[in-house]
Short mmCIF file of N, CA and C in Angstrom, two decimals:
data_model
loop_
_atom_site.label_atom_id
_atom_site.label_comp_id
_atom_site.label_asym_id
_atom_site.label_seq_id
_atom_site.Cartn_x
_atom_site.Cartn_y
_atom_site.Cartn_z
N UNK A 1 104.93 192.79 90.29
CA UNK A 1 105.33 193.88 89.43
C UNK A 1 106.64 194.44 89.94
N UNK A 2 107.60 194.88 88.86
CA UNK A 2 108.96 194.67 89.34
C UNK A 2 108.99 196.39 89.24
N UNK A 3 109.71 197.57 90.12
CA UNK A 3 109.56 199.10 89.99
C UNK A 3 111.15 199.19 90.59
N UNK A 4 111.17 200.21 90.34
CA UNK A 4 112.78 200.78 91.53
C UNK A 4 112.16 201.87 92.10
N UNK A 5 112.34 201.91 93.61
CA UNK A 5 111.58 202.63 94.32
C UNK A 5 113.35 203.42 94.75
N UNK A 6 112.49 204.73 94.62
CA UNK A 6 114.22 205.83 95.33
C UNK A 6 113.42 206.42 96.19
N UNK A 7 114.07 207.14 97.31
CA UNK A 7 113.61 207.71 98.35
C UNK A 7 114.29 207.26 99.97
N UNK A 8 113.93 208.46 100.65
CA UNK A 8 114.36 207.89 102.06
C UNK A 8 115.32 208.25 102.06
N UNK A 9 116.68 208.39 101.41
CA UNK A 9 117.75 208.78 101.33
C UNK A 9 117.95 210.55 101.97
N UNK A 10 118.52 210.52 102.68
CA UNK A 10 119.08 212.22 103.35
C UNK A 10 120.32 212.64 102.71
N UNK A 11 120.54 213.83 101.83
CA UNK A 11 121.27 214.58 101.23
C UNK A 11 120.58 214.83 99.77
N UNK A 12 121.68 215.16 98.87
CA UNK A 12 121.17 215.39 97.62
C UNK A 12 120.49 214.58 96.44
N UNK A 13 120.88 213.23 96.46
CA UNK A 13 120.61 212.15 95.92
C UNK A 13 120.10 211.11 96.50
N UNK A 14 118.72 210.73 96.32
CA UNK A 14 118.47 209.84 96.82
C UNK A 14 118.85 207.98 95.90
N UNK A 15 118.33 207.50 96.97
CA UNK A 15 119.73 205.96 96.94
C UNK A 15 117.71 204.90 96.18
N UNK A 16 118.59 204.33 95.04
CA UNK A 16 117.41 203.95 94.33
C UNK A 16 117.80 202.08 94.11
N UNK A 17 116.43 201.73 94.54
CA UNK A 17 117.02 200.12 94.78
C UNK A 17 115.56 199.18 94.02
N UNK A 18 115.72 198.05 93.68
CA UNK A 18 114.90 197.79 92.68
C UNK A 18 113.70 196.76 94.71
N UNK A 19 112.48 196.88 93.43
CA UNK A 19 111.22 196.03 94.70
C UNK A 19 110.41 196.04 93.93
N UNK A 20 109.55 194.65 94.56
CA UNK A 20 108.23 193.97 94.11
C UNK A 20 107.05 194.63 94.90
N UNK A 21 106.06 194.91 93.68
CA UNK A 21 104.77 195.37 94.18
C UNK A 21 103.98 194.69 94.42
N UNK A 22 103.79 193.92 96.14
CA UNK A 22 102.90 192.75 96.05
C UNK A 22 101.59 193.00 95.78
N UNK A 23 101.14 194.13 96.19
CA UNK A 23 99.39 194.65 96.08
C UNK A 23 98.95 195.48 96.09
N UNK A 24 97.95 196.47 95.40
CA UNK A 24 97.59 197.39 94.77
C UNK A 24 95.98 196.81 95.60
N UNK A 25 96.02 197.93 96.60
CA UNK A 25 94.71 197.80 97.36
C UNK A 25 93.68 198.55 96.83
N UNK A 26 92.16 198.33 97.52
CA UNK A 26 91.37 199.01 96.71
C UNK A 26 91.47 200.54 97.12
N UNK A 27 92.32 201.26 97.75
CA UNK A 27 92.25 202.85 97.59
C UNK A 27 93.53 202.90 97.17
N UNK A 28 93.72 202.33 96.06
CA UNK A 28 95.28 202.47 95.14
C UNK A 28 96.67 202.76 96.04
N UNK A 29 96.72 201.99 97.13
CA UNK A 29 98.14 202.28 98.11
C UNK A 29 98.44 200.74 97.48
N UNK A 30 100.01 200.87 97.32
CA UNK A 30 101.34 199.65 96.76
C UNK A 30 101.86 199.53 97.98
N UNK A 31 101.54 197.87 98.53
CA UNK A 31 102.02 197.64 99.31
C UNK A 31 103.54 196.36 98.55
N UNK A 32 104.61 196.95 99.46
CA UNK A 32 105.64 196.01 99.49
C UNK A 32 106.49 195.36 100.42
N UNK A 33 106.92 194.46 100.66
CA UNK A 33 107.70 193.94 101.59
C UNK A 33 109.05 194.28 101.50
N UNK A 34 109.66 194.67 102.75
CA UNK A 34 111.27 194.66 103.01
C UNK A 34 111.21 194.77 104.49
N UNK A 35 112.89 193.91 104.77
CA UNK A 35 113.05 193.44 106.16
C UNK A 35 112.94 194.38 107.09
N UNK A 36 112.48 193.71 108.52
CA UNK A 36 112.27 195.48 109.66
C UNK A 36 113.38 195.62 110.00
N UNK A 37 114.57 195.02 109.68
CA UNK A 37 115.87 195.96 110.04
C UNK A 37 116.89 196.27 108.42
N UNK A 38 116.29 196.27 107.68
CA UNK A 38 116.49 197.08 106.57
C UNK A 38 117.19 198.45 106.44
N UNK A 39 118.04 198.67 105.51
CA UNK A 39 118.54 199.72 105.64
C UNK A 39 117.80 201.08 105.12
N UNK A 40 116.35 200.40 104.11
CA UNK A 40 115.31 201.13 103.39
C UNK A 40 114.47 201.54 104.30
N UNK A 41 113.82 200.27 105.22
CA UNK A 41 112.99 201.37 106.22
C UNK A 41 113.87 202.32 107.02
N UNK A 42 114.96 202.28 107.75
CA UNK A 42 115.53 202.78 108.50
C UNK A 42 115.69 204.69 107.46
N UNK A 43 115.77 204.56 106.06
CA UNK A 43 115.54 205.75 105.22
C UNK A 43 114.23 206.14 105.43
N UNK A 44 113.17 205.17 105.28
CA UNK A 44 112.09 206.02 104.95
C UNK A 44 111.45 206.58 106.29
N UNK A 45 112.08 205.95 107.51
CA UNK A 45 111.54 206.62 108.60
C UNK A 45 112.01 207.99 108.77
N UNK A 46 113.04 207.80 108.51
CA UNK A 46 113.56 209.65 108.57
C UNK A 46 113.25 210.95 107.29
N UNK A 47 112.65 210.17 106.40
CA UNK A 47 112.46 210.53 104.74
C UNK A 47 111.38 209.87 104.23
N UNK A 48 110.06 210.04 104.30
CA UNK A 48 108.95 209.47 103.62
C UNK A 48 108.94 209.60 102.07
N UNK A 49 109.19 210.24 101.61
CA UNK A 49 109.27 211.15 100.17
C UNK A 49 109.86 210.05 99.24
N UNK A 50 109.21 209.79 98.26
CA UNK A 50 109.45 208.44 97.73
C UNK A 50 108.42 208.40 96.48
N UNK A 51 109.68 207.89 94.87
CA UNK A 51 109.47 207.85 93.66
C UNK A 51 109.44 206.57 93.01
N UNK A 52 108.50 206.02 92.38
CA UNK A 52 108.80 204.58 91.91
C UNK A 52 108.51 204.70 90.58
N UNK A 53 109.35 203.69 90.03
CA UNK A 53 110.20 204.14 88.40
C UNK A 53 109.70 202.71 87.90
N UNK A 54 108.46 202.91 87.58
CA UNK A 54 107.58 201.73 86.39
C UNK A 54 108.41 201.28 85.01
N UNK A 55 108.59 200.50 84.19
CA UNK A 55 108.70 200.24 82.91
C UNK A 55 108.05 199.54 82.22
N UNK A 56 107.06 199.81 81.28
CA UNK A 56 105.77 199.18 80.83
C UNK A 56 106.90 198.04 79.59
N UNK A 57 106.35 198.14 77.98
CA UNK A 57 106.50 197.78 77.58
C UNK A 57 108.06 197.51 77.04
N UNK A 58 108.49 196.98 76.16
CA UNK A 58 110.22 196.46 76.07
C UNK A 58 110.69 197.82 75.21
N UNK A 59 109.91 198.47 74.47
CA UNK A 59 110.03 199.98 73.52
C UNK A 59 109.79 201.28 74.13
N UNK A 60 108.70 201.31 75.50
CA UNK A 60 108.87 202.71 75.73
C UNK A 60 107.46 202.38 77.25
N UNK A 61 106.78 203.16 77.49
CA UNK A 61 105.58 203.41 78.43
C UNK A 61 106.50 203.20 79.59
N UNK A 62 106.95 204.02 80.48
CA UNK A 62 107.27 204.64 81.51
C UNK A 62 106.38 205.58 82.25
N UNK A 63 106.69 205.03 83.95
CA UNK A 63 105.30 205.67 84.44
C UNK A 63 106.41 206.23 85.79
N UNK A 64 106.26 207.70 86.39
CA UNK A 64 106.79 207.61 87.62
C UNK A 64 105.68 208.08 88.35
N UNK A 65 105.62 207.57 89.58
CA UNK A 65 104.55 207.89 90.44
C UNK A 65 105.30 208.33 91.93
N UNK A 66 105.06 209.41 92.45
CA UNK A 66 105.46 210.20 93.63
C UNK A 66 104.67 209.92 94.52
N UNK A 67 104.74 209.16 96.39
CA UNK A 67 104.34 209.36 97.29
C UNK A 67 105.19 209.37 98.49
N UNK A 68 104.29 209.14 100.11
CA UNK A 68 105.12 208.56 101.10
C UNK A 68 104.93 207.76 101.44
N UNK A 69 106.12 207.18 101.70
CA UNK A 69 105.98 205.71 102.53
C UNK A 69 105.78 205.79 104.12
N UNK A 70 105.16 204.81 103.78
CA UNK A 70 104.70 204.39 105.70
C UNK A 70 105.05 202.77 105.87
N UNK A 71 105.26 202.58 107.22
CA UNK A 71 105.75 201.20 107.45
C UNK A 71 104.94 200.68 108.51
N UNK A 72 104.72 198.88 107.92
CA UNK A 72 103.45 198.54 109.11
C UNK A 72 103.97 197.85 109.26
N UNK A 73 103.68 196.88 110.54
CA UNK A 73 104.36 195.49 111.08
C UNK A 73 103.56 194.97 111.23
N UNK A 74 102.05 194.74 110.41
CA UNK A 74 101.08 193.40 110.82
C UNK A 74 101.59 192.14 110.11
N UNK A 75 101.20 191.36 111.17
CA UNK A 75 101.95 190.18 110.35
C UNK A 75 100.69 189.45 109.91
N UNK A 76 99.49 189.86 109.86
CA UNK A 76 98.29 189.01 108.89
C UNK A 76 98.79 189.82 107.57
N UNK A 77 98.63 190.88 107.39
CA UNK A 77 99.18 191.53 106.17
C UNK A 77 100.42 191.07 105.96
N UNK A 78 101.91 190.73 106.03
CA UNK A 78 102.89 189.98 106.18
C UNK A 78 102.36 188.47 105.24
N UNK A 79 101.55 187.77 106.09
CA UNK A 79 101.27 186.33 106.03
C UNK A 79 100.18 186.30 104.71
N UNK A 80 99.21 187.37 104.24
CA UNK A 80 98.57 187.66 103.06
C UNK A 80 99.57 187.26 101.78
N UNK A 81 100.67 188.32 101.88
CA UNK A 81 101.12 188.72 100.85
C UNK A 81 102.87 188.14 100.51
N UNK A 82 103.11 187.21 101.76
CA UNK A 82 103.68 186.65 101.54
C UNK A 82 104.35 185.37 100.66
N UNK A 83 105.34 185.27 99.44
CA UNK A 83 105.34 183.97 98.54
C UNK A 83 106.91 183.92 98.90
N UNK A 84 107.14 182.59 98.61
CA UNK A 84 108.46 181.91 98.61
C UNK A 84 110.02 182.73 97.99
N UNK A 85 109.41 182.93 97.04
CA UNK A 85 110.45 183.08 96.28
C UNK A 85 111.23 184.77 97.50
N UNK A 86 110.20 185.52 97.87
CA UNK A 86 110.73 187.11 98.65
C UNK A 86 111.73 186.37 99.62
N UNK A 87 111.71 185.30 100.01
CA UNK A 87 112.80 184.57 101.20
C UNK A 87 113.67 185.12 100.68
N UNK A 88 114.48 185.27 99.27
CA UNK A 88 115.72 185.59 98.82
C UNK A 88 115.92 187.09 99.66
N UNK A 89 114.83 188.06 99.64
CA UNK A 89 115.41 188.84 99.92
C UNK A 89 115.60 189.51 101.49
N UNK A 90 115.26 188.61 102.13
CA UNK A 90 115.69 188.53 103.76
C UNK A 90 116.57 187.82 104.09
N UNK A 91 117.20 188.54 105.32
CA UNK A 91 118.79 187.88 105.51
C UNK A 91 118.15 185.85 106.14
N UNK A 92 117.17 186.25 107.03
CA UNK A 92 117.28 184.66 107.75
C UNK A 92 116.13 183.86 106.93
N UNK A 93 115.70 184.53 105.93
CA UNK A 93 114.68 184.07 105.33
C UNK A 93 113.32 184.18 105.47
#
């Protein structure tokens, strides 16, 4: 599921970048992948506060949903939810 997640950003505007929702666990937390030297985690560690900008159908159903982000480094969770194609979006792959 494709969202633009904004947040993390320090000052007036936060900095809004598009991400895949790999999984929707059973106590409704969206987990997603991005690299651990990312310039997004490096935001959300200092800025949890974080908006993701749904677009349902091609005419209208828009959903925004407000939480915080937290960042994990298991790599069984990593190796779960991991598919080919996210290589694009890491620098060494």
């Amino acid at each position: 599921m494709f969202v633009f997640l904004s947040g993390g950003k320090t000052g007036p505007s936060m900095g809004v970048r598009p991400m895949n929702i790999q999984q929707v666990d059973d106590k409704g937390e969206l987990w997603l992948l991005s690299a651990n030297d990312s310039y997004s985690n490096h935001e959300f560690e200092i800025r949890p506060d974080v908006k993701l900008y749904f677009k349902g159908s091609k005419h209208a159903d828009f959903l925004i949903l407000t939480g915080t982000a937290s960042i994990h480094y298991h790599q069984a969770k990593i190796k779960e939810l991991w598919k080919p194609v996210i290589k694009a979006w890491f620098t060494d792959g």
